[in-house]
mmCIF file with all atom_site columns, C-alpha atoms in Angstrom:
data_model
loop_
_atom_site.group_PDB
_atom_site.id
_atom_site.type_symbol
_atom_site.label_atom_id
_atom_site.label_alt_id
_atom_site.label_comp_id
_atom_site.label_asym_id
_atom_site.label_entity_id
_atom_site.label_seq_id
_atom_site.pdbx_PDB_ins_code
_atom_site.Cartn_x
_atom_site.Cartn_y
_atom_site.Cartn_z
_atom_site.occupancy
_atom_site.B_iso_or_equiv
_atom_site.pdbx_formal_charge
_atom_site.auth_seq_id
_atom_site.auth_comp_id
_atom_site.auth_asym_id
_atom_site.auth_atom_id
_atom_site.pdbx_PDB_model_num
ATOM 1   C CA . MET A 1 1   ? 157.621 206.104 110.510 1.00 53.00 ? 1   MET A CA 1
ATOM 2   C CA . SER A 1 2   ? 160.456 206.485 107.962 1.00 56.00 ? 2   SER A CA 1
ATOM 3   C CA . GLN A 1 3   ? 159.764 206.430 104.263 1.00 59.00 ? 3   GLN A CA 1
ATOM 4   C CA . VAL A 1 4   ? 161.563 204.021 101.989 1.00 59.00 ? 4   VAL A CA 1
ATOM 5   C CA . LYS A 1 5   ? 162.709 205.639 98.766  1.00 67.00 ? 5   LYS A CA 1
ATOM 6   C CA . THR A 1 6   ? 161.524 203.748 95.693  1.00 74.00 ? 6   THR A CA 1
ATOM 7   C CA . ALA A 1 7   ? 163.824 203.475 92.699  1.00 80.00 ? 7   ALA A CA 1
ATOM 8   C CA . GLU A 1 8   ? 162.417 205.060 89.579  1.00 83.00 ? 8   GLU A CA 1
ATOM 9   C CA . LEU A 1 9   ? 162.474 203.616 86.115  1.00 88.00 ? 9   LEU A CA 1
ATOM 10  C CA . HIS A 1 10  ? 165.161 205.180 83.969  1.00 87.00 ? 10  HIS A CA 1
ATOM 11  C CA . SER A 1 11  ? 166.790 204.328 80.669  1.00 93.00 ? 11  SER A CA 1
ATOM 12  C CA . LEU A 1 12  ? 169.862 205.635 78.844  1.00 93.00 ? 12  LEU A CA 1
ATOM 13  C CA . ALA A 1 13  ? 171.098 204.782 75.370  1.00 92.00 ? 13  ALA A CA 1
ATOM 14  C CA . GLN A 1 14  ? 174.705 203.966 74.594  1.00 91.00 ? 14  GLN A CA 1
ATOM 15  C CA . GLY A 1 15  ? 176.744 207.167 74.921  1.00 92.00 ? 15  GLY A CA 1
ATOM 16  C CA . GLU A 1 16  ? 174.188 208.870 77.196  1.00 93.00 ? 16  GLU A CA 1
ATOM 17  C CA . GLY A 1 17  ? 174.401 209.853 80.846  1.00 95.00 ? 17  GLY A CA 1
ATOM 18  C CA . PRO A 1 18  ? 176.582 212.191 82.878  1.00 96.00 ? 18  PRO A CA 1
ATOM 19  C CA . ALA A 1 19  ? 179.921 212.345 81.019  1.00 97.00 ? 19  ALA A CA 1
ATOM 20  C CA . LEU A 1 20  ? 183.414 212.488 82.500  1.00 97.00 ? 20  LEU A CA 1
ATOM 21  C CA . TRP A 1 21  ? 186.976 211.387 81.773  1.00 97.00 ? 21  TRP A CA 1
ATOM 22  C CA . PHE A 1 22  ? 188.301 208.499 83.886  1.00 96.00 ? 22  PHE A CA 1
ATOM 23  C CA . LEU A 1 23  ? 191.990 207.604 83.458  1.00 94.00 ? 23  LEU A CA 1
ATOM 24  C CA . GLY A 1 24  ? 191.828 209.445 80.156  1.00 93.00 ? 24  GLY A CA 1
ATOM 25  C CA . LEU A 1 25  ? 188.821 207.439 78.947  1.00 95.00 ? 25  LEU A CA 1
ATOM 26  C CA . PRO A 1 26  ? 185.509 208.985 77.895  1.00 96.00 ? 26  PRO A CA 1
ATOM 27  C CA . THR A 1 27  ? 183.091 207.584 80.458  1.00 98.00 ? 27  THR A CA 1
ATOM 28  C CA . TYR A 1 28  ? 179.345 207.819 81.046  1.00 98.00 ? 28  TYR A CA 1
ATOM 29  C CA . ILE A 1 29  ? 177.680 207.195 84.388  1.00 98.00 ? 29  ILE A CA 1
ATOM 30  C CA . LYS A 1 30  ? 174.688 204.990 83.563  1.00 98.00 ? 30  LYS A CA 1
ATOM 31  C CA . ALA A 1 31  ? 173.323 204.169 87.028  1.00 97.00 ? 31  ALA A CA 1
ATOM 32  C CA . THR A 1 32  ? 174.204 204.894 90.640  1.00 97.00 ? 32  THR A CA 1
ATOM 33  C CA . GLY A 1 33  ? 173.175 203.293 93.891  1.00 96.00 ? 33  GLY A CA 1
ATOM 34  C CA . GLU A 1 34  ? 171.045 206.353 94.599  1.00 95.00 ? 34  GLU A CA 1
ATOM 35  C CA . GLN A 1 35  ? 169.046 205.659 91.419  1.00 95.00 ? 35  GLN A CA 1
ATOM 36  C CA . THR A 1 36  ? 168.727 201.890 92.004  1.00 96.00 ? 36  THR A CA 1
ATOM 37  C CA . ASN A 1 37  ? 168.257 201.726 95.788  1.00 95.00 ? 37  ASN A CA 1
ATOM 38  C CA . GLY A 1 38  ? 171.730 200.235 96.047  1.00 96.00 ? 38  GLY A CA 1
ATOM 39  C CA . ALA A 1 39  ? 171.041 197.348 93.672  1.00 96.00 ? 39  ALA A CA 1
ATOM 40  C CA . VAL A 1 40  ? 173.497 198.178 90.869  1.00 97.00 ? 40  VAL A CA 1
ATOM 41  C CA . GLY A 1 41  ? 175.901 200.813 89.645  1.00 98.00 ? 41  GLY A CA 1
ATOM 42  C CA . MET A 1 42  ? 176.911 201.019 86.003  1.00 98.00 ? 42  MET A CA 1
ATOM 43  C CA . VAL A 1 43  ? 179.409 202.937 83.884  1.00 98.00 ? 43  VAL A CA 1
ATOM 44  C CA . GLU A 1 44  ? 180.194 202.894 80.158  1.00 98.00 ? 44  GLU A CA 1
ATOM 45  C CA . HIS A 1 45  ? 183.667 203.374 78.695  1.00 98.00 ? 45  HIS A CA 1
ATOM 46  C CA . VAL A 1 46  ? 183.771 204.330 75.018  1.00 97.00 ? 46  VAL A CA 1
ATOM 47  C CA . SER A 1 47  ? 186.513 204.246 72.388  1.00 97.00 ? 47  SER A CA 1
ATOM 48  C CA . VAL A 1 48  ? 189.021 202.609 74.736  1.00 97.00 ? 48  VAL A CA 1
ATOM 49  C CA . PRO A 1 49  ? 192.247 202.284 72.715  1.00 97.00 ? 49  PRO A CA 1
ATOM 50  C CA . VAL A 1 50  ? 193.889 198.965 71.927  1.00 98.00 ? 50  VAL A CA 1
ATOM 51  C CA . GLY A 1 51  ? 196.527 198.292 74.580  1.00 97.00 ? 51  GLY A CA 1
ATOM 52  C CA . PHE A 1 52  ? 194.746 200.100 77.412  1.00 97.00 ? 52  PHE A CA 1
ATOM 53  C CA . GLU A 1 53  ? 194.752 197.957 80.530  1.00 96.00 ? 53  GLU A CA 1
ATOM 54  C CA . SER A 1 54  ? 193.398 198.218 84.019  1.00 96.00 ? 54  SER A CA 1
ATOM 55  C CA . PRO A 1 55  ? 195.510 197.611 87.090  1.00 95.00 ? 55  PRO A CA 1
ATOM 56  C CA . TYR A 1 56  ? 195.247 194.101 88.510  1.00 97.00 ? 56  TYR A CA 1
ATOM 57  C CA . HIS A 1 57  ? 192.731 194.503 91.325  1.00 97.00 ? 57  HIS A CA 1
ATOM 58  C CA . VAL A 1 58  ? 190.226 192.769 93.574  1.00 98.00 ? 58  VAL A CA 1
ATOM 59  C CA . HIS A 1 59  ? 186.786 193.853 94.796  1.00 98.00 ? 59  HIS A CA 1
ATOM 60  C CA . HIS A 1 60  ? 185.730 192.655 98.247  1.00 98.00 ? 60  HIS A CA 1
ATOM 61  C CA . GLY A 1 61  ? 182.291 194.239 98.353  1.00 97.00 ? 61  GLY A CA 1
ATOM 62  C CA . GLU A 1 62  ? 180.749 193.714 94.926  1.00 98.00 ? 62  GLU A CA 1
ATOM 63  C CA . ASP A 1 63  ? 180.700 191.523 91.852  1.00 98.00 ? 63  ASP A CA 1
ATOM 64  C CA . GLU A 1 64  ? 181.567 193.057 88.481  1.00 97.00 ? 64  GLU A CA 1
ATOM 65  C CA . VAL A 1 65  ? 179.992 192.348 85.099  1.00 98.00 ? 65  VAL A CA 1
ATOM 66  C CA . PHE A 1 66  ? 181.451 193.458 81.743  1.00 96.00 ? 66  PHE A CA 1
ATOM 67  C CA . ILE A 1 67  ? 179.324 193.734 78.627  1.00 98.00 ? 67  ILE A CA 1
ATOM 68  C CA . VAL A 1 68  ? 181.425 194.426 75.541  1.00 98.00 ? 68  VAL A CA 1
ATOM 69  C CA . THR A 1 69  ? 179.550 196.258 72.780  1.00 97.00 ? 69  THR A CA 1
ATOM 70  C CA . GLU A 1 70  ? 182.431 197.042 70.404  1.00 98.00 ? 70  GLU A CA 1
ATOM 71  C CA . GLY A 1 71  ? 185.952 195.728 69.954  1.00 98.00 ? 71  GLY A CA 1
ATOM 72  C CA . GLU A 1 72  ? 187.669 193.055 72.022  1.00 98.00 ? 72  GLU A CA 1
ATOM 73  C CA . VAL A 1 73  ? 188.629 192.883 75.705  1.00 98.00 ? 73  VAL A CA 1
ATOM 74  C CA . THR A 1 74  ? 190.807 190.195 77.291  1.00 98.00 ? 74  THR A CA 1
ATOM 75  C CA . PHE A 1 75  ? 190.186 189.509 80.982  1.00 97.00 ? 75  PHE A CA 1
ATOM 76  C CA . VAL A 1 76  ? 192.980 188.212 83.198  1.00 96.00 ? 76  VAL A CA 1
ATOM 77  C CA . SER A 1 77  ? 192.603 186.349 86.494  1.00 95.00 ? 77  SER A CA 1
ATOM 78  C CA . GLY A 1 78  ? 195.722 184.526 87.667  1.00 90.00 ? 78  GLY A CA 1
ATOM 79  C CA . ASP A 1 79  ? 196.780 182.319 84.780  1.00 90.00 ? 79  ASP A CA 1
ATOM 80  C CA . ARG A 1 80  ? 193.292 182.353 83.205  1.00 94.00 ? 80  ARG A CA 1
ATOM 81  C CA . ARG A 1 81  ? 192.402 184.481 80.173  1.00 95.00 ? 81  ARG A CA 1
ATOM 82  C CA . PHE A 1 82  ? 188.962 185.166 78.699  1.00 94.00 ? 82  PHE A CA 1
ATOM 83  C CA . THR A 1 83  ? 188.399 187.216 75.555  1.00 97.00 ? 83  THR A CA 1
ATOM 84  C CA . GLY A 1 84  ? 185.131 189.058 75.127  1.00 97.00 ? 84  GLY A CA 1
ATOM 85  C CA . LYS A 1 85  ? 184.012 190.446 71.777  1.00 97.00 ? 85  LYS A CA 1
ATOM 86  C CA . ALA A 1 86  ? 180.997 192.556 70.865  1.00 96.00 ? 86  ALA A CA 1
ATOM 87  C CA . GLY A 1 87  ? 177.914 191.136 72.547  1.00 97.00 ? 87  GLY A CA 1
ATOM 88  C CA . SER A 1 88  ? 179.823 189.192 75.207  1.00 97.00 ? 88  SER A CA 1
ATOM 89  C CA . TYR A 1 89  ? 179.216 189.095 78.943  1.00 96.00 ? 89  TYR A CA 1
ATOM 90  C CA . THR A 1 90  ? 181.906 188.335 81.552  1.00 96.00 ? 90  THR A CA 1
ATOM 91  C CA . PHE A 1 91  ? 181.219 187.862 85.271  1.00 96.00 ? 91  PHE A CA 1
ATOM 92  C CA . LEU A 1 92  ? 184.064 188.756 87.649  1.00 95.00 ? 92  LEU A CA 1
ATOM 93  C CA . PRO A 1 93  ? 183.126 187.658 91.195  1.00 96.00 ? 93  PRO A CA 1
ATOM 94  C CA . ARG A 1 94  ? 184.216 189.519 94.294  1.00 97.00 ? 94  ARG A CA 1
ATOM 95  C CA . ASP A 1 95  ? 187.375 188.354 96.085  1.00 98.00 ? 95  ASP A CA 1
ATOM 96  C CA . ILE A 1 96  ? 188.951 187.016 92.876  1.00 97.00 ? 96  ILE A CA 1
ATOM 97  C CA . PRO A 1 97  ? 191.776 189.216 91.504  1.00 98.00 ? 97  PRO A CA 1
ATOM 98  C CA . HIS A 1 98  ? 191.295 190.310 87.907  1.00 97.00 ? 98  HIS A CA 1
ATOM 99  C CA . GLY A 1 99  ? 191.950 192.965 85.315  1.00 97.00 ? 99  GLY A CA 1
ATOM 100 C CA . PHE A 1 100 ? 191.517 193.574 81.610  1.00 98.00 ? 100 PHE A CA 1
ATOM 101 C CA . ARG A 1 101 ? 193.322 194.705 78.479  1.00 98.00 ? 101 ARG A CA 1
ATOM 102 C CA . VAL A 1 102 ? 191.804 195.992 75.248  1.00 98.00 ? 102 VAL A CA 1
ATOM 103 C CA . THR A 1 103 ? 193.043 193.668 72.512  1.00 98.00 ? 103 THR A CA 1
ATOM 104 C CA . GLY A 1 104 ? 192.187 193.158 68.873  1.00 96.00 ? 104 GLY A CA 1
ATOM 105 C CA . ASP A 1 105 ? 192.584 195.706 66.106  1.00 97.00 ? 105 ASP A CA 1
ATOM 106 C CA . ARG A 1 106 ? 190.222 198.529 67.108  1.00 97.00 ? 106 ARG A CA 1
ATOM 107 C CA . PRO A 1 107 ? 189.064 200.461 70.179  1.00 98.00 ? 107 PRO A CA 1
ATOM 108 C CA . ALA A 1 108 ? 186.540 198.871 72.520  1.00 98.00 ? 108 ALA A CA 1
ATOM 109 C CA . THR A 1 109 ? 183.362 200.109 74.152  1.00 98.00 ? 109 THR A CA 1
ATOM 110 C CA . PHE A 1 110 ? 181.956 198.304 77.175  1.00 98.00 ? 110 PHE A CA 1
ATOM 111 C CA . PHE A 1 111 ? 179.684 198.564 80.178  1.00 98.00 ? 111 PHE A CA 1
ATOM 112 C CA . LEU A 1 112 ? 180.774 197.767 83.742  1.00 98.00 ? 112 LEU A CA 1
ATOM 113 C CA . LEU A 1 113 ? 177.997 196.798 86.137  1.00 98.00 ? 113 LEU A CA 1
ATOM 114 C CA . PHE A 1 114 ? 178.618 196.517 89.884  1.00 98.00 ? 114 PHE A CA 1
ATOM 115 C CA . THR A 1 115 ? 176.322 194.703 92.274  1.00 98.00 ? 115 THR A CA 1
ATOM 116 C CA . PRO A 1 116 ? 175.583 195.819 94.854  1.00 98.00 ? 116 PRO A CA 1
ATOM 117 C CA . ALA A 1 117 ? 176.074 199.434 93.867  1.00 98.00 ? 117 ALA A CA 1
ATOM 118 C CA . GLY A 1 118 ? 178.739 201.691 95.307  1.00 97.00 ? 118 GLY A CA 1
ATOM 119 C CA . PHE A 1 119 ? 181.897 201.152 93.289  1.00 98.00 ? 119 PHE A CA 1
ATOM 120 C CA . GLU A 1 120 ? 180.579 203.421 90.525  1.00 98.00 ? 120 GLU A CA 1
ATOM 121 C CA . GLN A 1 121 ? 181.259 206.276 92.962  1.00 97.00 ? 121 GLN A CA 1
ATOM 122 C CA . MET A 1 122 ? 184.999 205.715 92.456  1.00 97.00 ? 122 MET A CA 1
ATOM 123 C CA . PHE A 1 123 ? 184.598 206.672 88.779  1.00 97.00 ? 123 PHE A CA 1
ATOM 124 C CA . ILE A 1 124 ? 182.669 209.793 89.788  1.00 97.00 ? 124 ILE A CA 1
ATOM 125 C CA . GLU A 1 125 ? 185.245 210.748 92.432  1.00 96.00 ? 125 GLU A CA 1
ATOM 126 C CA . MET A 1 126 ? 188.210 210.177 90.090  1.00 95.00 ? 126 MET A CA 1
ATOM 127 C CA . GLY A 1 127 ? 186.506 211.562 86.980  1.00 95.00 ? 127 GLY A CA 1
ATOM 128 C CA . GLU A 1 128 ? 187.489 214.835 85.353  1.00 94.00 ? 128 GLU A CA 1
ATOM 129 C CA . PRO A 1 129 ? 185.284 217.166 83.272  1.00 94.00 ? 129 PRO A CA 1
ATOM 130 C CA . THR A 1 130 ? 187.838 217.390 80.434  1.00 94.00 ? 130 THR A CA 1
ATOM 131 C CA . PRO A 1 131 ? 190.583 215.102 79.129  1.00 93.00 ? 131 PRO A CA 1
ATOM 132 C CA . PRO A 1 132 ? 193.445 215.027 81.642  1.00 91.00 ? 132 PRO A CA 1
ATOM 133 C CA . ALA A 1 133 ? 196.709 216.786 80.793  1.00 90.00 ? 133 ALA A CA 1
ATOM 134 C CA . GLY A 1 134 ? 198.943 214.166 82.421  1.00 90.00 ? 134 GLY A CA 1
ATOM 135 C CA . PRO A 1 135 ? 199.036 210.699 83.940  1.00 90.00 ? 135 PRO A CA 1
ATOM 136 C CA . PRO A 1 136 ? 196.568 209.715 86.651  1.00 88.00 ? 136 PRO A CA 1
ATOM 137 C CA . ASP A 1 137 ? 197.328 210.347 90.314  1.00 91.00 ? 137 ASP A CA 1
ATOM 138 C CA . MET A 1 138 ? 197.882 206.716 91.365  1.00 91.00 ? 138 MET A CA 1
ATOM 139 C CA . GLU A 1 139 ? 197.926 207.517 95.090  1.00 94.00 ? 139 GLU A CA 1
ATOM 140 C CA . LYS A 1 140 ? 194.517 209.185 94.789  1.00 94.00 ? 140 LYS A CA 1
ATOM 141 C CA . LEU A 1 141 ? 193.241 206.239 92.712  1.00 94.00 ? 141 LEU A CA 1
ATOM 142 C CA . MET A 1 142 ? 194.469 203.672 95.248  1.00 94.00 ? 142 MET A CA 1
ATOM 143 C CA . ALA A 1 143 ? 192.866 205.636 98.106  1.00 96.00 ? 143 ALA A CA 1
ATOM 144 C CA . SER A 1 144 ? 189.562 205.931 96.218  1.00 97.00 ? 144 SER A CA 1
ATOM 145 C CA . VAL A 1 145 ? 189.558 202.205 95.459  1.00 96.00 ? 145 VAL A CA 1
ATOM 146 C CA . ALA A 1 146 ? 190.461 201.309 99.076  1.00 96.00 ? 146 ALA A CA 1
ATOM 147 C CA . LYS A 1 147 ? 187.643 203.518 100.367 1.00 97.00 ? 147 LYS A CA 1
ATOM 148 C CA . ARG A 1 148 ? 185.300 201.154 98.511  1.00 97.00 ? 148 ARG A CA 1
ATOM 149 C CA . ASN A 1 149 ? 186.689 197.911 99.966  1.00 97.00 ? 149 ASN A CA 1
ATOM 150 C CA . ALA A 1 150 ? 188.816 197.006 96.950  1.00 97.00 ? 150 ALA A CA 1
ATOM 151 C CA . GLU A 1 151 ? 192.563 196.842 96.308  1.00 97.00 ? 151 GLU A CA 1
ATOM 152 C CA . ILE A 1 152 ? 194.910 197.588 93.449  1.00 96.00 ? 152 ILE A CA 1
ATOM 153 C CA . LEU A 1 153 ? 197.402 194.715 93.442  1.00 96.00 ? 153 LEU A CA 1
ATOM 154 C CA . GLY A 1 154 ? 199.791 196.009 90.793  1.00 94.00 ? 154 GLY A CA 1
ATOM 155 C CA . PRO A 1 155 ? 200.164 195.841 87.044  1.00 94.00 ? 155 PRO A CA 1
ATOM 156 C CA . LEU A 1 156 ? 198.244 193.295 85.003  1.00 94.00 ? 156 LEU A CA 1
ATOM 157 C CA . PRO A 1 157 ? 200.096 189.933 84.955  1.00 91.00 ? 157 PRO A CA 1
ATOM 158 C CA . GLU A 1 158 ? 201.508 188.943 81.574  1.00 83.00 ? 158 GLU A CA 1
#
């Protein structure tokens, strides 16, 4: 008879958790599929500068939730735009292309939650222990994203 692993209660404050640099951003790993029995994965990006933007991308295996705690983030999906400010929640369903840009007049901090878990592993795989010296390796990023049933479609549409 095999044993089923039970998720354990855990809690982390803002700015806590295993730290790494992802695409030059200070990032904390809040929850992994291993910790949540595959239910959710979560990362936190802090002090993301105004103007930073993600590639335009699509997830095929998970939904994505953004919770903005500081600053302002504009989400792009086709010709639709949504702006989230501190305290806002934005749901980005799987199979719908999207991306984001930090807007406003100050850096942003936000949480990304993935359900089911798994995509948080891309941040761990691509993360670096110290700030990177140069631009990200886009081929490695695209391969890491593809390994998790998602695609980078190109730059964020204007």
